[in-house]
mmCIF file of C-alpha atoms and ligand atoms in Angstrom:
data_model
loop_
_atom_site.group_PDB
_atom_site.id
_atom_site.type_symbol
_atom_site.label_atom_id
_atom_site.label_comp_id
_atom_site.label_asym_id
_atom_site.label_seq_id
_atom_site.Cartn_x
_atom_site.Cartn_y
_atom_site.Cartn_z
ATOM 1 C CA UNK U 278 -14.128 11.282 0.581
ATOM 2 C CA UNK U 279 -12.328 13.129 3.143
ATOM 3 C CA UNK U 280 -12.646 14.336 6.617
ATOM 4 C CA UNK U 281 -13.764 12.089 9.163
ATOM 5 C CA UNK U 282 -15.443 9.165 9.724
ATOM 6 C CA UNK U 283 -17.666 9.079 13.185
ATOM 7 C CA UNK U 284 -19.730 6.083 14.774
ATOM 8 C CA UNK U 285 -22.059 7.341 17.566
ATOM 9 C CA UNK U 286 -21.691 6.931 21.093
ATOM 10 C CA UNK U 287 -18.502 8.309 23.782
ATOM 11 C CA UNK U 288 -14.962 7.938 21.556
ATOM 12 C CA UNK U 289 -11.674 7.606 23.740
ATOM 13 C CA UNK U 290 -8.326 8.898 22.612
ATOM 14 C CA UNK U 291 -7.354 4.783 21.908
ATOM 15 C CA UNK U 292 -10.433 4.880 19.281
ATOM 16 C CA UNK U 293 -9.250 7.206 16.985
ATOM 17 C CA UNK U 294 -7.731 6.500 13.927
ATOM 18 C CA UNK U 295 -6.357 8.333 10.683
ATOM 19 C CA UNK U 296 -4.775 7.980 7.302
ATOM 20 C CA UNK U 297 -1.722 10.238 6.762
ATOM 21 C CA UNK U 298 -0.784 11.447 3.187
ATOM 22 C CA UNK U 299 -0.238 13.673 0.772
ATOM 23 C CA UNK U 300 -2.262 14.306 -1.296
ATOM 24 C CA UNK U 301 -5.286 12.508 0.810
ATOM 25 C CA UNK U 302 -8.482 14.385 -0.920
ATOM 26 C CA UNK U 303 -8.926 10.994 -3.204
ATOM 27 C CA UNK U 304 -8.648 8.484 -0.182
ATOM 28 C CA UNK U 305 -11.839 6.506 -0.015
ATOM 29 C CA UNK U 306 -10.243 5.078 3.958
ATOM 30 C CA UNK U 307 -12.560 7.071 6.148
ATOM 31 C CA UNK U 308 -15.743 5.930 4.688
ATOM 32 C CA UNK U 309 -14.401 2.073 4.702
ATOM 33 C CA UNK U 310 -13.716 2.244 8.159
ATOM 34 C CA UNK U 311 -17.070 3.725 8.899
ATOM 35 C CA UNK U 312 -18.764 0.767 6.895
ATOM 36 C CA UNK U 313 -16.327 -1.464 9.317
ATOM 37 C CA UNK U 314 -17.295 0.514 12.750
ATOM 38 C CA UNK U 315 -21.181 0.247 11.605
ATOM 39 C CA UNK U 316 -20.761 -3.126 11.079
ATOM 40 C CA UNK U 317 -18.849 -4.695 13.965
ATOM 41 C CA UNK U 318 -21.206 -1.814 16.338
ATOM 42 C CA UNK U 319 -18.020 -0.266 17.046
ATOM 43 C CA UNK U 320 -17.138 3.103 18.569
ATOM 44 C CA UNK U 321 -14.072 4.942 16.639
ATOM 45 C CA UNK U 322 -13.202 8.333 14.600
ATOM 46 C CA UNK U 323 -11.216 7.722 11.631
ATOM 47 C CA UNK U 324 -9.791 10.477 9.754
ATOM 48 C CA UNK U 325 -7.669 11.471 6.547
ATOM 49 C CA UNK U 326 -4.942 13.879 7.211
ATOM 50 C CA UNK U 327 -3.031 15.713 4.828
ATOM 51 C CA UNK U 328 0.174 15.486 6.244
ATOM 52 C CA UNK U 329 2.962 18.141 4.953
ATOM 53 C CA UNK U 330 6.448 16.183 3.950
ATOM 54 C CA UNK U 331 8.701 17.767 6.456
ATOM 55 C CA UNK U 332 6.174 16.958 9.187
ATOM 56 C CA UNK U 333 5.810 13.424 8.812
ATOM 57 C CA UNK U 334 7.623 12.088 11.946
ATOM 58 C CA UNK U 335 6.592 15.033 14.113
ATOM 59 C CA UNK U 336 3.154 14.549 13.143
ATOM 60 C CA UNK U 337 3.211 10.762 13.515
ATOM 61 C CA UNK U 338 4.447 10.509 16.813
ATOM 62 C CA UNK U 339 2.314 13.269 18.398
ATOM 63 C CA UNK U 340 -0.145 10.986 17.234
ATOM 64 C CA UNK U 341 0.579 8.183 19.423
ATOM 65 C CA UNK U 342 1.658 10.622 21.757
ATOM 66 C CA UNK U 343 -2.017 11.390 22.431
ATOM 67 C CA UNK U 344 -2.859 7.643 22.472
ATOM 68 C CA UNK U 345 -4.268 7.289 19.182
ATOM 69 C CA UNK U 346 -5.409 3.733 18.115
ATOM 70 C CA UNK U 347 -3.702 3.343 14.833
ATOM 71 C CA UNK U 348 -3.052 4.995 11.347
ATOM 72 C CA UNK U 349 -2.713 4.018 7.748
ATOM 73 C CA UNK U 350 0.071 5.327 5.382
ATOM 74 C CA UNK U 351 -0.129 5.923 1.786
ATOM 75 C CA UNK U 352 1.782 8.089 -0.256
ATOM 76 C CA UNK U 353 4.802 9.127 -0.339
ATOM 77 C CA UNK U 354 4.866 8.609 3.344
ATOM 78 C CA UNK U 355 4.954 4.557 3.444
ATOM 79 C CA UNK U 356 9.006 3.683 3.732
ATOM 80 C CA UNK U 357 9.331 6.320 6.026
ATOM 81 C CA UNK U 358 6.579 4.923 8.318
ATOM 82 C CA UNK U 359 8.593 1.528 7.696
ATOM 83 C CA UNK U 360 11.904 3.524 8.845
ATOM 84 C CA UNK U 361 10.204 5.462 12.458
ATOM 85 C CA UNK U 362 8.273 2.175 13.664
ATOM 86 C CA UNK U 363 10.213 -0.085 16.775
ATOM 87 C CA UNK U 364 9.325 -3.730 14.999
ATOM 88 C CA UNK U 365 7.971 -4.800 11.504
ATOM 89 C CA UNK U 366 5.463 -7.709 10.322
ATOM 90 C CA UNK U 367 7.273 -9.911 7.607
ATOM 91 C CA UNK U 368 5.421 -8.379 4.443
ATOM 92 C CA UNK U 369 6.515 -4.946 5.665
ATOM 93 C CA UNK U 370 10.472 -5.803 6.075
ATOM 94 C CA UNK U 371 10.288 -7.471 2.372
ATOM 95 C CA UNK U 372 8.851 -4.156 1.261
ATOM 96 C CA UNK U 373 10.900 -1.828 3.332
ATOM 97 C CA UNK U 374 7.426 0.123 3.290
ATOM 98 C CA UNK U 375 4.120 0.125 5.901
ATOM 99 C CA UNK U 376 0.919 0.789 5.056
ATOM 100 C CA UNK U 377 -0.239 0.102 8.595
ATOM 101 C CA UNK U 378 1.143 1.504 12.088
ATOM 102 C CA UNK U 379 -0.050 0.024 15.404
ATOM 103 C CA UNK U 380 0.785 0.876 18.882
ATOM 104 C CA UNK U 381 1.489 -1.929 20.839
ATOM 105 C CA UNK U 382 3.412 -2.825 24.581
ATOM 106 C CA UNK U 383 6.195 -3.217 23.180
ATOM 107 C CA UNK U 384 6.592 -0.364 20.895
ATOM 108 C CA UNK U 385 5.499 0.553 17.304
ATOM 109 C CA UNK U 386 4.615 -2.074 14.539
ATOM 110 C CA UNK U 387 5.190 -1.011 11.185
ATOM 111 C CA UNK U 388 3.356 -3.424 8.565
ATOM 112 C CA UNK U 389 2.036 -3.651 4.925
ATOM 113 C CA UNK U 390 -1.258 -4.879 3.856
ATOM 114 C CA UNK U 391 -1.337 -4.287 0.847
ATOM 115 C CA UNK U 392 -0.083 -7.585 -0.184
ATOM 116 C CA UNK U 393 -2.458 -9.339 1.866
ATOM 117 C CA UNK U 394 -5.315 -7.250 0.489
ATOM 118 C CA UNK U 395 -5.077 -7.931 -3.357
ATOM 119 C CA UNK U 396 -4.516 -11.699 -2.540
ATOM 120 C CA UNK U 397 -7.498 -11.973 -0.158
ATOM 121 C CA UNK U 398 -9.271 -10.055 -2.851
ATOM 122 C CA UNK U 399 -7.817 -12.489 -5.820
ATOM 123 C CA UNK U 400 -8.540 -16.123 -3.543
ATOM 124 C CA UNK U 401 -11.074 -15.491 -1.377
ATOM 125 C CA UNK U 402 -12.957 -12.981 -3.433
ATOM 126 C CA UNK U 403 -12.698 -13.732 -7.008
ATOM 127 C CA UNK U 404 -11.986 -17.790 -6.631
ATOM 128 C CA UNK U 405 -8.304 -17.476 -8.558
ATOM 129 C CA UNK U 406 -6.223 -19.913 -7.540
ATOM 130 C CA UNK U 407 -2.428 -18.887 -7.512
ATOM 131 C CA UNK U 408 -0.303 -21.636 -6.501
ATOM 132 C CA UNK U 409 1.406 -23.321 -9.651
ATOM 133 C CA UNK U 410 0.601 -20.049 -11.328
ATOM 134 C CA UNK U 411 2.789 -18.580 -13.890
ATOM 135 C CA UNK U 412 2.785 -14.661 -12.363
ATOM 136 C CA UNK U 413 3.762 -11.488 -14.629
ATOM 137 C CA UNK U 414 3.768 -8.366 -12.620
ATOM 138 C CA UNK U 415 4.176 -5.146 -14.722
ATOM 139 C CA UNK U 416 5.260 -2.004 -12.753
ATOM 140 C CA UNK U 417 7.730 -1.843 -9.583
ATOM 141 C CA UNK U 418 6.288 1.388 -8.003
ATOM 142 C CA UNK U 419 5.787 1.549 -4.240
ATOM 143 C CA UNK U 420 2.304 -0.895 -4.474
ATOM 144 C CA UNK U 421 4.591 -3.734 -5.790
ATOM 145 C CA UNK U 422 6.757 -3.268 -3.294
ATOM 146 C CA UNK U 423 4.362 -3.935 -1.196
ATOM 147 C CA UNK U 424 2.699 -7.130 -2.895
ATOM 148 C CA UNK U 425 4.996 -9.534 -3.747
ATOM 149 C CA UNK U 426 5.856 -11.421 -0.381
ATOM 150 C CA UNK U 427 2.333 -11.862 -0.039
ATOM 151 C CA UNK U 428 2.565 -13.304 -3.467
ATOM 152 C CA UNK U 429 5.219 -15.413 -3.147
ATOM 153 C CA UNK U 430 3.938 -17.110 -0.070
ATOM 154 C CA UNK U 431 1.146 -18.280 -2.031
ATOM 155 C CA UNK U 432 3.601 -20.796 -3.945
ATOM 156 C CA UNK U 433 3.230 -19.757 -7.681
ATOM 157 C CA UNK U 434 5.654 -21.783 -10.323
ATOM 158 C CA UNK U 435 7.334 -18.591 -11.068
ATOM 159 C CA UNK U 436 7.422 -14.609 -10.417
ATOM 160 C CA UNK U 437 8.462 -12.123 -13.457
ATOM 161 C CA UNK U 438 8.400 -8.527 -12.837
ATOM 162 C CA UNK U 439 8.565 -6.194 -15.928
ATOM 163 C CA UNK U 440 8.846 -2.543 -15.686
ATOM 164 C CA UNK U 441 9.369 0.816 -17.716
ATOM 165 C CA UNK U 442 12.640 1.395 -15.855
ATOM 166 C CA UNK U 443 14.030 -2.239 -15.620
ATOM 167 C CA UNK U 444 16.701 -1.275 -12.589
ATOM 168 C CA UNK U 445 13.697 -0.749 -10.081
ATOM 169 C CA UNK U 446 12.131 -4.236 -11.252
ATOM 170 C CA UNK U 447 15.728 -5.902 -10.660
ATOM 171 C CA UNK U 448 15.721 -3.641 -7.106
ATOM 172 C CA UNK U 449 12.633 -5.477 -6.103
ATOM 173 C CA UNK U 450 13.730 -9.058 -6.927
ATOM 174 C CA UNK U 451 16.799 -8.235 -4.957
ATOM 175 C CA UNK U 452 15.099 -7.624 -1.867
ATOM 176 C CA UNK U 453 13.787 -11.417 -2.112
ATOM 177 C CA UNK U 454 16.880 -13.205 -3.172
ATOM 178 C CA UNK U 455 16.723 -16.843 -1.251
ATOM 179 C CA UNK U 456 13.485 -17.064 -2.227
ATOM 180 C CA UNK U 457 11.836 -20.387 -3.099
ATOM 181 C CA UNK U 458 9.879 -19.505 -6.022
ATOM 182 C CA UNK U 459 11.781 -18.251 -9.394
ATOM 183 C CA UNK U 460 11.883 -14.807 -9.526
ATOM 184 C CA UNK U 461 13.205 -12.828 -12.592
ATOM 185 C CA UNK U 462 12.808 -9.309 -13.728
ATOM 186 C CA UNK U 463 13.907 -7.339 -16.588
ATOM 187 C CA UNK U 464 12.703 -4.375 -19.344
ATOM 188 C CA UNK U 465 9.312 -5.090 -20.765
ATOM 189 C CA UNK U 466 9.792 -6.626 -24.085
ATOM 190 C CA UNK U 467 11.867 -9.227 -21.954
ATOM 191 C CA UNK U 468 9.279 -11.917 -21.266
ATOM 192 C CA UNK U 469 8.050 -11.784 -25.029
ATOM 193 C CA UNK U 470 6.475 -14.746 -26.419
ATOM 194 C CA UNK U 471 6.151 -16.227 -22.919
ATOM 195 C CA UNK U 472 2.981 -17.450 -21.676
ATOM 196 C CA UNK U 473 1.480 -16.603 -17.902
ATOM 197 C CA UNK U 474 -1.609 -17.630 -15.658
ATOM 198 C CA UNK U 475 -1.817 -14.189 -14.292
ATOM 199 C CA UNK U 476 -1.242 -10.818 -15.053
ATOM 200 C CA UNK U 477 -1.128 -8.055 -12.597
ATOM 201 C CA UNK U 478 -0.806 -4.461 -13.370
ATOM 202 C CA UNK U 479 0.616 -2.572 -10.601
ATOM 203 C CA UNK U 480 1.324 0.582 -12.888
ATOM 204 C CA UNK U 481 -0.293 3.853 -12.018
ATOM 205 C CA UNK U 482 -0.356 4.114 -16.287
ATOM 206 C CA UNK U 483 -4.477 3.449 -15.010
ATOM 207 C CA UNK U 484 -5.183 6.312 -13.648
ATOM 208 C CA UNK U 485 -4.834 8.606 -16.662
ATOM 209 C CA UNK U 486 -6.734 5.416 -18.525
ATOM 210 C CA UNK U 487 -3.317 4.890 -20.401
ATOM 211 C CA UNK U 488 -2.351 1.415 -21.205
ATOM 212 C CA UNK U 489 1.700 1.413 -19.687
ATOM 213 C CA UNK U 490 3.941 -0.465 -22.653
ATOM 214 C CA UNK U 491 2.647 -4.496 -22.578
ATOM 215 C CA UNK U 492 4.683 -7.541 -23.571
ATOM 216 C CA UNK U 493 3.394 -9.479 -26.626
ATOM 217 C CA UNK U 494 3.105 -12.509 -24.158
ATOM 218 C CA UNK U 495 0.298 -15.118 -24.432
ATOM 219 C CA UNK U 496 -2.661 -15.443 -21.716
ATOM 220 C CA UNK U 497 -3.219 -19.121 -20.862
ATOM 221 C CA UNK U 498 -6.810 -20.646 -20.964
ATOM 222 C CA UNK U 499 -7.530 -19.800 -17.334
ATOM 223 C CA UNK U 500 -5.417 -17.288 -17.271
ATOM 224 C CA UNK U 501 -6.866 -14.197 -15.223
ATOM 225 C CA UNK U 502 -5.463 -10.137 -15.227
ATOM 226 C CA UNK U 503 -5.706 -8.064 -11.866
ATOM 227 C CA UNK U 504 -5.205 -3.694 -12.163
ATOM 228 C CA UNK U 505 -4.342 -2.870 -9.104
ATOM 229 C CA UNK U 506 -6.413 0.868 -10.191
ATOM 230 C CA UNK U 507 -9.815 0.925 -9.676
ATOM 231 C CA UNK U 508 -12.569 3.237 -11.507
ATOM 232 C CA UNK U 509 -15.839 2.821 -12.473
ATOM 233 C CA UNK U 510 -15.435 2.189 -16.123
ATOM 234 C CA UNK U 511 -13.280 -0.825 -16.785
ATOM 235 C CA UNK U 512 -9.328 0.665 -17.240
ATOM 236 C CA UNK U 513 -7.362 0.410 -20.528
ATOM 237 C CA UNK U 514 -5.522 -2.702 -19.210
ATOM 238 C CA UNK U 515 -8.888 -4.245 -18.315
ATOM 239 C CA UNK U 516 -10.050 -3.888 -21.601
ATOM 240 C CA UNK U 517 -6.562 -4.475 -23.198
ATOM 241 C CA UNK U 518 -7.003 -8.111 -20.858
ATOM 242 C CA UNK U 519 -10.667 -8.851 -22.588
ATOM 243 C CA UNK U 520 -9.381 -8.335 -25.788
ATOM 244 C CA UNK U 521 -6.909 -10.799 -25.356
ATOM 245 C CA UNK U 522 -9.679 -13.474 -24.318
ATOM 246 C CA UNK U 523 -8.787 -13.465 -20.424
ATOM 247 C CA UNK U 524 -10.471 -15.781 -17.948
ATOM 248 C CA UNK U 525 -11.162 -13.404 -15.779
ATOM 249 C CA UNK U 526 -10.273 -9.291 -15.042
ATOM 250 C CA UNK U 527 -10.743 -7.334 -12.187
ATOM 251 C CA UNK U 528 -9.811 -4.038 -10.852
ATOM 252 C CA UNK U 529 -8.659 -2.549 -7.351
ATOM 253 C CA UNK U 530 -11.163 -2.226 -5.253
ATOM 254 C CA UNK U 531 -11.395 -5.759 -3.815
ATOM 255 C CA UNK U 532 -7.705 -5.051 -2.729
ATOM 256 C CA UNK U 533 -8.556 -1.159 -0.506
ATOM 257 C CA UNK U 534 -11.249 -2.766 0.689
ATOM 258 C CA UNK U 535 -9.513 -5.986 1.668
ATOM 259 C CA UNK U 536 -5.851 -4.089 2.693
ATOM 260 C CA UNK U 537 -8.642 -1.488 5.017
ATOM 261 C CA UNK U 538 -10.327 -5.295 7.038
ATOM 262 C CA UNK U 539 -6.595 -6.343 7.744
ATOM 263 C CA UNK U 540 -5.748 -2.969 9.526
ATOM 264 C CA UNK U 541 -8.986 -2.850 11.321
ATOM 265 C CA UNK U 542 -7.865 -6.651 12.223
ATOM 266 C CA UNK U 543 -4.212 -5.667 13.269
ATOM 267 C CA UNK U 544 -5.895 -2.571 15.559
ATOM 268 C CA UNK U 545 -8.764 -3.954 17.135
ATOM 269 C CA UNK U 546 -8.716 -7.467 17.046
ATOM 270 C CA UNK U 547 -12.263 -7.808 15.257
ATOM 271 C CA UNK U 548 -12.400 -8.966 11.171
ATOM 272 C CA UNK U 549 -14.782 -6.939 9.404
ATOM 273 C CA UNK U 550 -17.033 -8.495 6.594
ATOM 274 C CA UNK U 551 -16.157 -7.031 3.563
ATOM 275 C CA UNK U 552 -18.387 -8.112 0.824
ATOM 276 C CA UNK U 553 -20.945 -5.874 1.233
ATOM 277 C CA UNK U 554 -18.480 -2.945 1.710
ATOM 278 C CA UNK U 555 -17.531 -3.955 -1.862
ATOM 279 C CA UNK U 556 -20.770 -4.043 -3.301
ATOM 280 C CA UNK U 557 -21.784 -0.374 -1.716
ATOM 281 C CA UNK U 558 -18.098 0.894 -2.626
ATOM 282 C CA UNK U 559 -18.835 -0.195 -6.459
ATOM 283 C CA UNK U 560 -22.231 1.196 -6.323
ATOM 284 C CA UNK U 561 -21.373 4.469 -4.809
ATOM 285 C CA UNK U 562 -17.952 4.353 -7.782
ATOM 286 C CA UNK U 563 -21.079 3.890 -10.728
ATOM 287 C CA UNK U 564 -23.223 6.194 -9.704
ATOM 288 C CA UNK U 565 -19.594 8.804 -9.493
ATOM 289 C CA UNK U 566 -21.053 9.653 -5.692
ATOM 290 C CA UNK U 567 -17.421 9.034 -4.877
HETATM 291 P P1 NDP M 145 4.530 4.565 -8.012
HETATM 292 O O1 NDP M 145 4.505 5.975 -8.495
HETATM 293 O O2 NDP M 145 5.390 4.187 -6.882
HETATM 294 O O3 NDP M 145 4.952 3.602 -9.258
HETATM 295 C C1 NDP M 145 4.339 3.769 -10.497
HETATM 296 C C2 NDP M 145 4.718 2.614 -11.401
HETATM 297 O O4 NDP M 145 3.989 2.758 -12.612
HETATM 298 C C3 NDP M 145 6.187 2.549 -11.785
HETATM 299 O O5 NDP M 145 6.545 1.213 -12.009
HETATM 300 C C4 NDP M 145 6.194 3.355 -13.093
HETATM 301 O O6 NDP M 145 7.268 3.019 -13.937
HETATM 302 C C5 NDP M 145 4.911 2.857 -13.700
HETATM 303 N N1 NDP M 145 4.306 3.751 -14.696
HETATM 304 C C6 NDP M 145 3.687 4.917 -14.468
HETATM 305 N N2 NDP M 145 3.180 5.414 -15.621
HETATM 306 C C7 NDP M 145 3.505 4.525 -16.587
HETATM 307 C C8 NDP M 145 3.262 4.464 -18.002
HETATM 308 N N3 NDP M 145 2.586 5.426 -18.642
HETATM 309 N N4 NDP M 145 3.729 3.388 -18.681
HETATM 310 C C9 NDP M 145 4.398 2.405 -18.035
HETATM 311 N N5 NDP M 145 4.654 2.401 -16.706
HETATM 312 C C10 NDP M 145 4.208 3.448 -15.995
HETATM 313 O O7 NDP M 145 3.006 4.199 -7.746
HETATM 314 P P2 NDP M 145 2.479 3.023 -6.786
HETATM 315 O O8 NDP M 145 3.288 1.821 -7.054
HETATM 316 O O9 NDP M 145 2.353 3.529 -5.409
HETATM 317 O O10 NDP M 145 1.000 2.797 -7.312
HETATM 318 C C11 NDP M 145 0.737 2.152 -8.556
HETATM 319 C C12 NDP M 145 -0.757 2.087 -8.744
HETATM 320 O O11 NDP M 145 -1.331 1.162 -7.826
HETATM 321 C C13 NDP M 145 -1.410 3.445 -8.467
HETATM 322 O O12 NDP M 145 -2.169 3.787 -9.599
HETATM 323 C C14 NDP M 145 -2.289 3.209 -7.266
HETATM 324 O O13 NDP M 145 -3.533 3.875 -7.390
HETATM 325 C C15 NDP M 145 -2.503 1.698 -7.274
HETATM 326 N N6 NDP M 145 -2.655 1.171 -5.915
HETATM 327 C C16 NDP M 145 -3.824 0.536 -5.602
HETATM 328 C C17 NDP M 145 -4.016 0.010 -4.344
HETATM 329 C C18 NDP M 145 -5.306 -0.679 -4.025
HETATM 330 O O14 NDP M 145 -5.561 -0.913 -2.830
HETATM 331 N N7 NDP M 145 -6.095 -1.053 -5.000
HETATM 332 C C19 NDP M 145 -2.998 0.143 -3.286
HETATM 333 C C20 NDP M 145 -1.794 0.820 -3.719
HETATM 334 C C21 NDP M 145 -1.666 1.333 -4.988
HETATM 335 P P3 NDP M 145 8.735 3.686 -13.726
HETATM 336 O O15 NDP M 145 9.358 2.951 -12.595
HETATM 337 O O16 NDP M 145 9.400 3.444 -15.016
HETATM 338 O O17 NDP M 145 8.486 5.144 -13.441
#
């Protein structure tokens, strides 16, 4: 849903709120906030903005310019939010890329949530447990990026990131050399025969219900798969996962949900409930009303 998100009552210039992007017609943001606002009896506008690519800065700054409260980044805008913001949260130097801008005395914070979002969503949420985990990630796109020093501060036994176009995995181990937990990375085929706890799908291979090129690796007993798409019918790789007799599957929207309470957090100070936001989100997704 686009356009913009309103809670009743007088709205000052520090209460508004936005996501920029482009495109932005798919991003579900506005009405997650609203469910937030509604919630916590809050007072804000939250908005999503097409944003056009050479007006990105411009339009960012005039933005805070005016006093606005905060905005969320998504694509292709999120390393060059990282790049125009004064300071950075740890998750968002790892990544090089922000999700998440917030005005604050002493200048702009750029951070990434993301991370944060799909663990929340995979401890708190869904009950896995990933320390001592052995963790395949398949994909190094921009939401990887963003997800594995969130990851790796949750102490699994080991890290392997597997992608199409092995250079961009290697790229992203790179950025976390010193790292305590073994990280490796490599072309697809390259973890063959290997076993892992978890499997997370950070491909966009989803959202055309295509199943991106797997490695014939083994799932563990408990071993549980996370696609970082979301849709209403379970995605190729979910199904792909339950075929190969895993623990557990989810999908995405845990992780938007969850990524959405951290900004909201990081802005205003207040955590948002989000179960329930789930719940009406996956309703709303079934019944294709979003
Ligand atoms: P990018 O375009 O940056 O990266 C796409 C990745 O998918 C690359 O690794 C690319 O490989 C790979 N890929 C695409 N198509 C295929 C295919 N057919 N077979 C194998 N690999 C493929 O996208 P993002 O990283 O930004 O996003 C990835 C997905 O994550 C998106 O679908 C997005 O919707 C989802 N996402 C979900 C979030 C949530 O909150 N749930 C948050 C952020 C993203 P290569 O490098 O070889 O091109």
């Amino acid at each position: 849903m686009t356009g913009k998100a309103a809670v009743k009552g007088r709205v000052d210039q520090g209460d508004t709120y936005a996501v920029f992007g482009n495109p932005i017609k798919h991003s579900k943001s506005p009405q997650i906030h609203k469910a937030f606002a509604e919630q916590l009896e809050d007072t804000l506008t939250y908005r999503a903005v097409r944003v056009e690519d050479e007006k990105f800065e411009t339009k960012v700054r005039g933005f805070f310019e005016r006093g606005g409260g905060g905005l969320n980044i998504t694509v292709p805008f999120k390393e060059r939010a990282f790049a125009l913001a004064d300071r950075a949260g740890a998750a968002a130097q790892r990544a090089g890329a922000a999700n998440c801008l917030v005005p604050r005395d002493d200048g702009l914070h750029a951070e990434n949530t993301d991370g944060l979002g799909l663990v929340r969503d995979m401890v708190a949420n869904l009950g896995w447990q990933l320390q001592g985990r052995r963790v395949l990630v398949i994909g190094a796109g921009g939401a990887v990026r963003g997800i594995l020093h969130p990851l790796l501060q949750e102490r699994p036994d080991a890290l392997t990131i597997v992608n199409r176009s092995p250079a961009r995995a290697q790229a992203l181990v790179d950025r976390h050399e010193g790292s305590a937990i073994p990280l490796q990375a490599g072309p697809v085929d390259k973890v063959n025969g290997e076993t892992f706890d978890l499997v997370i799908n950070g491909t966009s291979a989803s959202l055309s219900d295509a199943l991106p090129m797997l490695p014939e690796v083994k799932l563990s007993a408990r071993c549980c798969c996370y696609d970082l798409v979301y849709a209403a019918e379970p995605t190729a790789f979910m199904r792909w996962s339950a075929a190969h007799a895993a623990w557990a599957v989810a999908d995405g929207l845990g992780m938007l949900v969850e990524q959405a309470a951290e900004s909201y957090y990081l802005w205003r100070g207040k955590r948002p409930a989000t179960e329930a936001v789930i719940g009406s989100l996956r309703s709303r997704l079934l019944e294709n009303s979003i």
